[in-house]
PDB file of C-alpha atoms in Angstrom:
ATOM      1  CA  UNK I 578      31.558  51.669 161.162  1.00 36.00           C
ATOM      2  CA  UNK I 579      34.842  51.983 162.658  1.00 36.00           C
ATOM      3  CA  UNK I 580      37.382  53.532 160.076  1.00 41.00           C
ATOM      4  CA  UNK I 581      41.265  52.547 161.009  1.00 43.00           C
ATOM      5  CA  UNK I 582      44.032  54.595 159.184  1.00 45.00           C
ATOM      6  CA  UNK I 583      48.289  53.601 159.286  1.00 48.00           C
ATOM      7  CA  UNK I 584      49.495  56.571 160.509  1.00 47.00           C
ATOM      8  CA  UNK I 585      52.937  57.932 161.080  1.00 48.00           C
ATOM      9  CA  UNK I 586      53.471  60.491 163.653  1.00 50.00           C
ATOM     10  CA  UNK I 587      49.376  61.268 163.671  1.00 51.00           C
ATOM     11  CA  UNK I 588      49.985  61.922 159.928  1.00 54.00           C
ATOM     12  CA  UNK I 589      48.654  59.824 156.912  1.00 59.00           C
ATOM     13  CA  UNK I 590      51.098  58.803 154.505  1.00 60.00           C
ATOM     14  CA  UNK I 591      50.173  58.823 151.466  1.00 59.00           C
ATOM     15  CA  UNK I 592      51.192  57.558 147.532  1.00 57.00           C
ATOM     16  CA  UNK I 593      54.406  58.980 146.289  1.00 57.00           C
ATOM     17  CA  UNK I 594      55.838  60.954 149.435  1.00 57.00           C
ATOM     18  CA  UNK I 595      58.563  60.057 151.570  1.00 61.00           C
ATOM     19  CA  UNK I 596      59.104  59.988 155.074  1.00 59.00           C
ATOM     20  CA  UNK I 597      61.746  59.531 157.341  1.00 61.00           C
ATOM     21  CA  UNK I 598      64.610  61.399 155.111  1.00 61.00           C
ATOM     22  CA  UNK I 599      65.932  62.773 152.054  1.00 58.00           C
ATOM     23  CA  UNK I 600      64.276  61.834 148.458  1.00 54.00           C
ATOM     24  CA  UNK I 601      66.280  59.749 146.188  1.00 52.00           C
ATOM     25  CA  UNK I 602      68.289  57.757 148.921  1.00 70.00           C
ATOM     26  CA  UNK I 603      67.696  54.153 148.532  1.00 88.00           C
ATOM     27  CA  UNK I 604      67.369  51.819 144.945  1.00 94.00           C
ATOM     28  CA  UNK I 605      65.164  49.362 144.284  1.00 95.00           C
ATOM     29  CA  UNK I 606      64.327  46.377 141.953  1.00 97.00           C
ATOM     30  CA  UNK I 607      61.608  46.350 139.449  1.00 98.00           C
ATOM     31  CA  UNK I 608      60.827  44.810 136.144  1.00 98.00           C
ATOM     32  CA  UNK I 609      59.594  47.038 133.096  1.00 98.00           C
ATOM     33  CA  UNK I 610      57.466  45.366 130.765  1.00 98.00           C
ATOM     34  CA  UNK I 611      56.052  46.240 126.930  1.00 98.00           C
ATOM     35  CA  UNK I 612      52.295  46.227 127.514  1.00 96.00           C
ATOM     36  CA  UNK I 613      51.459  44.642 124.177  1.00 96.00           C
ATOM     37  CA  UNK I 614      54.660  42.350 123.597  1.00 97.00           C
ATOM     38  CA  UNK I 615      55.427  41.564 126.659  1.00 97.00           C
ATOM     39  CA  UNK I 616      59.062  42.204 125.916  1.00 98.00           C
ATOM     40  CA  UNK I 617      60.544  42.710 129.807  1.00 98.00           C
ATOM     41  CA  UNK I 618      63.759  43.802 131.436  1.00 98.00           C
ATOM     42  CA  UNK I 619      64.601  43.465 135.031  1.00 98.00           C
ATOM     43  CA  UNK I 620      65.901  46.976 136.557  1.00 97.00           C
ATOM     44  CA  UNK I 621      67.200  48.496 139.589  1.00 96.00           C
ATOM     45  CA  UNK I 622      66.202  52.397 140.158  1.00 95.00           C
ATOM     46  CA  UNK I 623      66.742  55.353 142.672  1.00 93.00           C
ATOM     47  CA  UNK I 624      63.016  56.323 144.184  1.00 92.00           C
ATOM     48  CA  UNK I 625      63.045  59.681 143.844  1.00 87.00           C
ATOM     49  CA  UNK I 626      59.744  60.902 145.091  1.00 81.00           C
ATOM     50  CA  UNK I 627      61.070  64.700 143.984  1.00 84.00           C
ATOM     51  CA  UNK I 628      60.440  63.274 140.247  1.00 88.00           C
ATOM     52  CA  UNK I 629      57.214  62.682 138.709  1.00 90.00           C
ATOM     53  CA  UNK I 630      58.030  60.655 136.078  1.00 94.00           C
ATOM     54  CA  UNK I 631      59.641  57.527 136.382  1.00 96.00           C
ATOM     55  CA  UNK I 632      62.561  58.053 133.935  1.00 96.00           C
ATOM     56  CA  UNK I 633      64.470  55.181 131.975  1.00 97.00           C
ATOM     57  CA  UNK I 634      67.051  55.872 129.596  1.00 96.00           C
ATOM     58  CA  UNK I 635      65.036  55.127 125.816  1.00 96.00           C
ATOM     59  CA  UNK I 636      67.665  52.706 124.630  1.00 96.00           C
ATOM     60  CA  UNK I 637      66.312  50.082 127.193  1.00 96.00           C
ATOM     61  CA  UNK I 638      62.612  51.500 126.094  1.00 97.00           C
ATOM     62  CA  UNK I 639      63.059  50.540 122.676  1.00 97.00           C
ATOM     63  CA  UNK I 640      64.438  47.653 123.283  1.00 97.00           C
ATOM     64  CA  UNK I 641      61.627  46.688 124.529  1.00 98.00           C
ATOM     65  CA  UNK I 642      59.474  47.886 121.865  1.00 98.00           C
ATOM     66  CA  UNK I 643      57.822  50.706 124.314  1.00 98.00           C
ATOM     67  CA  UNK I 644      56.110  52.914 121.872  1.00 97.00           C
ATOM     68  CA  UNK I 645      56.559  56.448 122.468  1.00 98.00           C
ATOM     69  CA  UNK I 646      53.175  58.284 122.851  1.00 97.00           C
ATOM     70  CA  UNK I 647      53.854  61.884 123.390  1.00 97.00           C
ATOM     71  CA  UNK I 648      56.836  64.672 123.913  1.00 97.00           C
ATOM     72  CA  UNK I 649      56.874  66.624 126.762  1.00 95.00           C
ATOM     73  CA  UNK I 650      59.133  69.206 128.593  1.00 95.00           C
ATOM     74  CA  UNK I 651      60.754  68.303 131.663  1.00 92.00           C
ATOM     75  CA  UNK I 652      62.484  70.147 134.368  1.00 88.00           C
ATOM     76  CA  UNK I 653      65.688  68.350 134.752  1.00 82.00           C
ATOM     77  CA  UNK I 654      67.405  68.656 138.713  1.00 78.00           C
ATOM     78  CA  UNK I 655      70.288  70.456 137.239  1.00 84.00           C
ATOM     79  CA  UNK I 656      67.944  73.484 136.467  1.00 88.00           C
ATOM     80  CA  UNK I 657      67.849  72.829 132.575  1.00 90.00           C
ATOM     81  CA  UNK I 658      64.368  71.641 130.461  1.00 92.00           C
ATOM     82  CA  UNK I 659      64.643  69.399 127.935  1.00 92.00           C
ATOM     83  CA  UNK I 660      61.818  67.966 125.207  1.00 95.00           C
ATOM     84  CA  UNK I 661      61.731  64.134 126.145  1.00 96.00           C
ATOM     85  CA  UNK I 662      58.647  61.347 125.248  1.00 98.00           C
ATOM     86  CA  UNK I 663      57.098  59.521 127.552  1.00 98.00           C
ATOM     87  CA  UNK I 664      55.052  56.296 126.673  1.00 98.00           C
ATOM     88  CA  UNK I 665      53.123  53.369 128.834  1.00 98.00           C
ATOM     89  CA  UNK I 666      54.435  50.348 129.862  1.00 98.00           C
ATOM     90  CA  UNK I 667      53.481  47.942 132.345  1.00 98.00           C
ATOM     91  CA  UNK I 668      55.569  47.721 135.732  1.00 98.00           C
ATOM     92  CA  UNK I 669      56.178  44.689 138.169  1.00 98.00           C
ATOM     93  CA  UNK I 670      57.100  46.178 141.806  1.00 97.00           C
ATOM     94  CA  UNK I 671      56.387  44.956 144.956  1.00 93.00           C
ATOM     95  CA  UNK I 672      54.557  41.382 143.966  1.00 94.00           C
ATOM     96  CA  UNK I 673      52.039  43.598 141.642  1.00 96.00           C
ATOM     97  CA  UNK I 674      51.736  45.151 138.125  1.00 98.00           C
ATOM     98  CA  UNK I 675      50.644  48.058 137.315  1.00 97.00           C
ATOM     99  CA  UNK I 676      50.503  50.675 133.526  1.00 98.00           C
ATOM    100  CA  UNK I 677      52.729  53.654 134.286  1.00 97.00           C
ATOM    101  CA  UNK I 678      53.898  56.409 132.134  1.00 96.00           C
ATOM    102  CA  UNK I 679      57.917  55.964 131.604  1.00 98.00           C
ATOM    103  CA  UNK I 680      59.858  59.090 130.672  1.00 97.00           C
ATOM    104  CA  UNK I 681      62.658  58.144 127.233  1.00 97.00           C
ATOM    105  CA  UNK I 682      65.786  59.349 129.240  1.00 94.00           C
ATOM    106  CA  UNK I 683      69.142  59.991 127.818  1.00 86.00           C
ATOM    107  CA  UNK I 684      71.761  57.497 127.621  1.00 76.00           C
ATOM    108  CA  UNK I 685      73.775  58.657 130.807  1.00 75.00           C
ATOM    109  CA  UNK I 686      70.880  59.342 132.533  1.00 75.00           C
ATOM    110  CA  UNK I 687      70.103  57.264 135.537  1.00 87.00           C
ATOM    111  CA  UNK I 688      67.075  54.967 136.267  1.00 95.00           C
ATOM    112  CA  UNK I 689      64.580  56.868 138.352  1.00 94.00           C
ATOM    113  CA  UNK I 690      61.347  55.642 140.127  1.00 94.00           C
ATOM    114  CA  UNK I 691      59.324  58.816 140.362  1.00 93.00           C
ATOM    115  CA  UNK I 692      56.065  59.795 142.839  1.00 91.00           C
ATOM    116  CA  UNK I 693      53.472  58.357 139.941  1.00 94.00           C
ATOM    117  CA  UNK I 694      54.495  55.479 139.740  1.00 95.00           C
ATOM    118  CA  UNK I 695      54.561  55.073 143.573  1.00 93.00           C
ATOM    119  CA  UNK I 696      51.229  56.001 143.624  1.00 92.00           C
ATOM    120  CA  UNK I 697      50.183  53.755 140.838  1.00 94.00           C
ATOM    121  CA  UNK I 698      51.243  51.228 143.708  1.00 95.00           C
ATOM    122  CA  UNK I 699      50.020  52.770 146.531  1.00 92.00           C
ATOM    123  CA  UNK I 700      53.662  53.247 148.105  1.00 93.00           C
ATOM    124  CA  UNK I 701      55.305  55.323 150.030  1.00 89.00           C
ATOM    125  CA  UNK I 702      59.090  55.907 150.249  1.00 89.00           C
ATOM    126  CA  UNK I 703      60.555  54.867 153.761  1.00 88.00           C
ATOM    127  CA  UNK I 704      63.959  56.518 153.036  1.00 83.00           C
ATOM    128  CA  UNK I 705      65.155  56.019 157.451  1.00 84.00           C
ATOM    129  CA  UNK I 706      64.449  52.078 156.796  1.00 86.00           C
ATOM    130  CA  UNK I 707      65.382  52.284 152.512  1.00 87.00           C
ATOM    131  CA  UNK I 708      62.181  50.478 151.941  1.00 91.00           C
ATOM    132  CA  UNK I 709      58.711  50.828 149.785  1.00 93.00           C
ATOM    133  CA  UNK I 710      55.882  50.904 152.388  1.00 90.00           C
ATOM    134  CA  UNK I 711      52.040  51.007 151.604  1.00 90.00           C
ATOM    135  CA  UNK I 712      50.592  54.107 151.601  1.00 87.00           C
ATOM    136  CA  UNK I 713      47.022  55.606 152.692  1.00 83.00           C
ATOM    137  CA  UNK I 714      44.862  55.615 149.700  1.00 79.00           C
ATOM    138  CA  UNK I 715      42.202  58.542 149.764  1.00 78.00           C
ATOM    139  CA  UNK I 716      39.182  59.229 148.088  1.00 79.00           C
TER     140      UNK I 716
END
């Protein structure tokens, strides 16, 4: 059996990681999505495979009706922590849906698409060509 891999630079690339630059340099669209009301909102985010979480700011989450599930703490970018909840909802990216854990953000905060739910996806962050590219899924 012949096994063929989509390699970069004789490296696998897999969910959630970014080649070809810096994390966080390129936006794009995807639609959030209450998993039991089906409640939706079309949204435009940074990938930022240097956050987990993908983080939306919890007015637009409860909106929706996204129920929140737990509290967590978070390491924030700017060095602080902060308790925030995180729920499920479903996500439309790249022609597919998938459940992913959303992070209730502050108001000012800005819309992030973090490593999970890029893996969720099977993507990869192609921040040279500011695309989502399919990733190397491992077992």
């Amino acid at each position: 059996m012949t096994q063929k891999h989509r390699m970069t630079d004789d490296w696998i690339i897999l969910p959630g990681t970014t080649i070809g630059g810096e994390v966080g340099t390129f936006r794009v669209d995807f639609t959030i999505r209450n998993r039991v009301t089906g409640e939706e909102r079309s949204l435009n985010g940074l990938v930022d495979t240097g956050a987990s979480y993908t983080i939306i700011p919890a007015g637009i989450l409860d909106e929706l009706g996204i129920e929140r599930d737990e509290t967590e703490l978070f390491s924030l970018a700017d060095g602080s922590v902060q308790e925030l909840d995180i729920g499920w909802a479903d996500m439309d990216l790249e022609g597919r849906t998938r459940p992913v854990y959303v992070v209730f953000g502050t108001s000012d905060e800005k819309i992030l698409l973090g490593a999970m739910a890029l893996e969720a996806f099977a993507l990869a962050a192609d921040a040279k060509n500011h695309r989502l590219i399919r990733a190397e899924l491992t077992i």
